[in-house]
């Protein structure tokens, strides 16, 4: 069967864009190297000073993040605390979980790793049983759900594992990629291709049957039913 012409054209366009980007980066590097070669001692000293100031500024920013609870994955006690947490940090990932939902423990494992890697973002968790108003306001009905909050506003959600390769065995890199797609973390990888596509090709990940991944409904999973 012949290939899809649209997909072939898209692939060709993407390839051309990548080549153009590579050429631009190479030209910029050549230009920077040329500038360095032509700099005198005074100019080099100014450049060193500028870079030291940038490093100090970055360190101060990191220290500020740490004082606000970044750099660790932690639980907040109530929905009232949620509003304070998102108010003081630009980027926040909040895991809405329930103790009886085992997939929440899978999410916990990955977020604990990412919280240390991406200090620019705050990673917190909140028990849905302690946040009925917030769950209704954010329309959270499936557990686990990650609310991605930027500048105090919820911009995106990761609901269940549908966006993570439809498997309980998704990697930390896959979740990192998905968060990167929303711009909630500083992601340096390739957003065009999810990590789980290459993992499936290499046999490192197995897709589970449809219908068993998305997660449990919050309402039907409550203790009142």
CSV table of C-alpha atoms in Angstrom, one decimal:
chain,number,residue,atom,x,y,z
A,1,UNK,CA,0.0,0.0,0.0
A,2,UNK,CA,1.3,3.4,-0.9
A,3,UNK,CA,2.4,5.8,1.8
A,4,UNK,CA,0.4,8.8,2.9
A,5,UNK,CA,1.4,11.7,0.7
A,6,UNK,CA,0.6,14.3,3.4
A,7,UNK,CA,2.8,12.5,6.0
A,8,UNK,CA,5.6,12.2,3.5
A,9,UNK,CA,5.4,15.9,2.7
A,10,UNK,CA,5.3,16.7,6.4
A,11,UNK,CA,8.4,14.6,7.0
A,12,UNK,CA,10.2,16.3,4.2
A,13,UNK,CA,9.3,19.8,5.5
A,14,UNK,CA,10.4,18.8,9.0
A,15,UNK,CA,13.7,17.5,7.7
A,16,UNK,CA,14.3,20.7,5.8
A,17,UNK,CA,13.6,22.8,8.9
A,18,UNK,CA,16.0,20.7,10.9
A,19,UNK,CA,18.7,21.1,8.3
A,20,UNK,CA,18.1,24.9,8.2
A,21,UNK,CA,18.2,25.1,12.0
A,22,UNK,CA,21.5,23.1,12.1
A,23,UNK,CA,23.0,25.4,9.5
A,24,UNK,CA,21.9,28.5,11.5
A,25,UNK,CA,23.4,27.1,14.7
A,26,UNK,CA,26.7,26.3,12.9
A,27,UNK,CA,26.8,29.8,11.5
A,28,UNK,CA,26.2,31.4,14.9
A,29,UNK,CA,28.9,29.2,16.4
A,30,UNK,CA,31.4,30.2,13.7
A,31,UNK,CA,30.5,33.9,14.2
A,32,UNK,CA,31.0,33.6,18.0
A,33,UNK,CA,34.3,31.8,17.6
A,34,UNK,CA,35.4,34.6,15.2
A,35,UNK,CA,34.5,37.3,17.7
A,36,UNK,CA,36.4,35.5,20.4
A,37,UNK,CA,39.5,35.3,18.2
A,38,UNK,CA,39.4,39.0,17.5
A,39,UNK,CA,38.8,40.1,21.1
A,40,UNK,CA,41.5,41.9,23.0
A,41,UNK,CA,42.2,41.3,26.7
A,42,UNK,CA,39.9,44.1,27.9
A,43,UNK,CA,37.0,42.7,25.9
A,44,UNK,CA,37.6,39.2,27.2
A,45,UNK,CA,37.6,40.5,30.8
A,46,UNK,CA,34.3,42.2,30.2
A,47,UNK,CA,32.9,39.0,28.8
A,48,UNK,CA,34.1,37.0,31.8
A,49,UNK,CA,32.5,39.6,34.1
A,50,UNK,CA,29.2,39.4,32.3
A,51,UNK,CA,29.2,35.6,32.4
A,52,UNK,CA,30.0,35.6,36.2
A,53,UNK,CA,27.1,38.0,36.8
A,54,UNK,CA,24.8,35.8,34.8
A,55,UNK,CA,25.9,32.8,36.9
A,56,UNK,CA,25.4,34.7,40.1
A,57,UNK,CA,21.9,35.7,39.0
A,58,UNK,CA,21.1,32.1,38.1
A,59,UNK,CA,22.3,30.9,41.5
A,60,UNK,CA,20.2,33.6,43.3
A,61,UNK,CA,17.1,32.5,41.2
A,62,UNK,CA,17.7,28.9,42.1
A,63,UNK,CA,18.0,29.8,45.8
A,64,UNK,CA,14.7,31.7,45.6
A,65,UNK,CA,13.0,28.7,44.1
A,66,UNK,CA,14.3,26.4,46.8
A,67,UNK,CA,13.0,28.7,49.5
A,68,UNK,CA,9.5,28.5,47.9
A,69,UNK,CA,9.5,24.7,48.0
A,70,UNK,CA,11.0,23.9,44.6
A,71,UNK,CA,13.5,21.0,44.3
A,72,UNK,CA,11.4,18.5,46.1
A,73,UNK,CA,8.1,16.6,45.6
A,74,UNK,CA,5.8,17.2,48.5
A,75,UNK,CA,2.3,16.9,49.7
A,76,UNK,CA,0.2,20.0,50.6
A,77,UNK,CA,-2.5,19.5,53.4
A,78,UNK,CA,-5.5,21.2,51.9
A,79,UNK,CA,-7.0,23.0,48.9
A,80,UNK,CA,-6.5,26.3,50.7
A,81,UNK,CA,-2.7,25.7,50.5
A,82,UNK,CA,-3.0,25.0,46.7
A,83,UNK,CA,-3.9,28.6,46.0
A,84,UNK,CA,-1.0,29.9,48.0
A,85,UNK,CA,1.4,27.5,46.3
A,86,UNK,CA,0.4,28.4,42.8
A,87,UNK,CA,0.4,32.1,43.6
A,88,UNK,CA,4.0,32.3,44.6
A,89,UNK,CA,5.5,30.2,41.8
A,90,UNK,CA,5.3,30.7,38.0
A,91,UNK,CA,5.3,27.0,37.1
A,92,UNK,CA,3.5,24.4,39.2
A,93,UNK,CA,2.7,20.7,38.6
A,94,UNK,CA,0.0,19.4,41.0
A,95,UNK,CA,-0.8,15.7,41.2
A,96,UNK,CA,-4.4,15.1,42.3
A,97,UNK,CA,-4.2,11.6,43.9
A,98,UNK,CA,-6.0,9.1,46.1
A,99,UNK,CA,-4.4,6.6,48.4
A,100,UNK,CA,-6.4,3.7,47.0
A,101,UNK,CA,-5.5,4.3,43.4
A,102,UNK,CA,-2.3,2.4,42.7
A,103,UNK,CA,-1.4,4.4,39.6
A,104,UNK,CA,-0.9,7.4,41.7
A,105,UNK,CA,2.1,5.7,43.3
A,106,UNK,CA,3.6,5.3,39.8
A,107,UNK,CA,3.2,9.0,39.2
A,108,UNK,CA,4.7,9.7,42.6
A,109,UNK,CA,7.9,7.9,41.6
A,110,UNK,CA,8.4,9.9,38.5
A,111,UNK,CA,7.6,13.3,40.0
A,112,UNK,CA,10.0,12.8,42.8
A,113,UNK,CA,12.8,12.4,40.2
A,114,UNK,CA,11.7,15.3,38.0
A,115,UNK,CA,11.3,17.7,41.0
A,116,UNK,CA,15.0,17.5,41.6
A,117,UNK,CA,15.9,17.8,38.0
A,118,UNK,CA,13.6,20.7,37.2
A,119,UNK,CA,14.1,23.2,40.1
A,120,UNK,CA,12.4,25.9,37.9
A,121,UNK,CA,9.1,24.2,38.5
A,122,UNK,CA,7.2,23.4,41.8
A,123,UNK,CA,6.0,19.8,42.2
A,124,UNK,CA,3.2,19.1,44.7
A,125,UNK,CA,0.4,16.6,45.4
A,126,UNK,CA,-3.0,17.0,46.9
A,127,UNK,CA,-5.4,14.3,48.1
A,128,UNK,CA,-8.7,14.6,46.3
A,129,UNK,CA,-10.6,13.7,49.4
A,130,UNK,CA,-9.3,16.9,51.0
A,131,UNK,CA,-10.1,19.1,48.1
A,132,UNK,CA,-13.8,18.6,47.0
A,133,UNK,CA,-14.2,22.3,46.0
A,134,UNK,CA,-11.1,22.4,44.0
A,135,UNK,CA,-11.8,19.1,42.2
A,136,UNK,CA,-15.2,20.4,41.2
A,137,UNK,CA,-13.8,23.8,40.1
A,138,UNK,CA,-11.1,22.1,38.0
A,139,UNK,CA,-13.4,19.3,36.8
A,140,UNK,CA,-11.1,16.6,38.1
A,141,UNK,CA,-12.9,13.3,37.8
A,142,UNK,CA,-10.2,10.8,36.8
A,143,UNK,CA,-7.3,9.9,39.1
A,144,UNK,CA,-4.4,10.4,38.7
A,145,UNK,CA,-4.7,13.8,37.1
A,146,UNK,CA,-1.8,16.3,36.9
A,147,UNK,CA,-2.9,20.0,36.8
A,148,UNK,CA,-0.2,22.2,35.1
A,149,UNK,CA,-0.5,25.7,36.4
A,150,UNK,CA,1.4,28.7,34.9
A,151,UNK,CA,1.2,32.2,36.3
A,152,UNK,CA,-1.6,31.1,38.7
A,153,UNK,CA,-3.8,29.7,36.0
A,154,UNK,CA,-4.4,26.0,35.1
A,155,UNK,CA,-3.2,25.8,31.4
A,156,UNK,CA,-3.2,22.0,30.8
A,157,UNK,CA,-4.0,18.6,32.3
A,158,UNK,CA,-2.4,15.1,32.1
A,159,UNK,CA,-5.4,12.8,32.7
A,160,UNK,CA,-4.5,9.1,33.4
A,161,UNK,CA,-1.8,7.7,31.2
A,162,UNK,CA,-3.3,8.3,27.7
A,163,UNK,CA,-0.6,10.9,26.9
A,164,UNK,CA,2.2,8.7,28.3
A,165,UNK,CA,2.1,5.8,25.9
A,166,UNK,CA,-1.0,4.1,27.4
A,167,UNK,CA,1.0,1.9,29.8
A,168,UNK,CA,1.8,1.7,33.5
A,169,UNK,CA,5.5,1.2,32.5
A,170,UNK,CA,6.0,4.6,31.0
A,171,UNK,CA,9.4,6.2,31.7
A,172,UNK,CA,10.3,9.3,33.6
A,173,UNK,CA,11.6,10.7,30.3
A,174,UNK,CA,8.1,10.2,28.8
A,175,UNK,CA,6.5,12.2,31.5
A,176,UNK,CA,9.2,14.8,31.3
A,177,UNK,CA,8.5,15.1,27.5
A,178,UNK,CA,4.8,15.6,28.1
A,179,UNK,CA,5.4,18.3,30.7
A,180,UNK,CA,7.8,19.9,28.2
A,181,UNK,CA,5.0,20.0,25.6
A,182,UNK,CA,3.0,22.2,27.9
A,183,UNK,CA,6.0,24.5,28.6
A,184,UNK,CA,5.7,23.9,32.3
A,185,UNK,CA,9.3,22.8,32.6
A,186,UNK,CA,12.5,23.8,30.6
A,187,UNK,CA,12.7,20.8,28.3
A,188,UNK,CA,15.8,20.4,26.1
A,189,UNK,CA,14.8,17.2,24.3
A,190,UNK,CA,12.9,16.7,21.0
A,191,UNK,CA,9.2,17.7,21.4
A,192,UNK,CA,8.4,16.3,17.9
A,193,UNK,CA,8.8,12.7,19.0
A,194,UNK,CA,7.5,11.2,22.2
A,195,UNK,CA,10.2,9.0,24.0
A,196,UNK,CA,7.8,6.0,24.1
A,197,UNK,CA,7.8,5.7,20.3
A,198,UNK,CA,11.4,4.8,20.2
A,199,UNK,CA,11.0,2.7,23.3
A,200,UNK,CA,8.3,0.6,21.7
A,201,UNK,CA,10.5,0.1,18.6
A,202,UNK,CA,13.3,-1.3,20.8
A,203,UNK,CA,10.9,-3.5,22.8
A,204,UNK,CA,11.4,-1.6,26.1
A,205,UNK,CA,7.7,-0.8,26.6
A,206,UNK,CA,4.6,-2.8,26.2
A,207,UNK,CA,1.2,-1.3,25.5
A,208,UNK,CA,-1.7,-2.5,27.7
A,209,UNK,CA,-5.2,-3.2,26.6
A,210,UNK,CA,-7.3,-0.2,25.8
A,211,UNK,CA,-9.6,0.8,28.6
A,212,UNK,CA,-7.3,-0.2,31.4
A,213,UNK,CA,-5.0,2.8,31.4
A,214,UNK,CA,-6.8,6.1,31.7
A,215,UNK,CA,-7.4,5.7,35.4
A,216,UNK,CA,-10.3,5.4,37.8
A,217,UNK,CA,-13.2,7.7,37.9
A,218,UNK,CA,-13.0,9.9,41.0
A,219,UNK,CA,-16.7,9.5,41.7
A,220,UNK,CA,-16.9,5.8,41.3
A,221,UNK,CA,-13.6,5.3,43.2
A,222,UNK,CA,-14.8,7.2,46.3
A,223,UNK,CA,-15.4,5.4,49.6
A,224,UNK,CA,-19.1,6.5,49.6
A,225,UNK,CA,-20.0,4.2,46.7
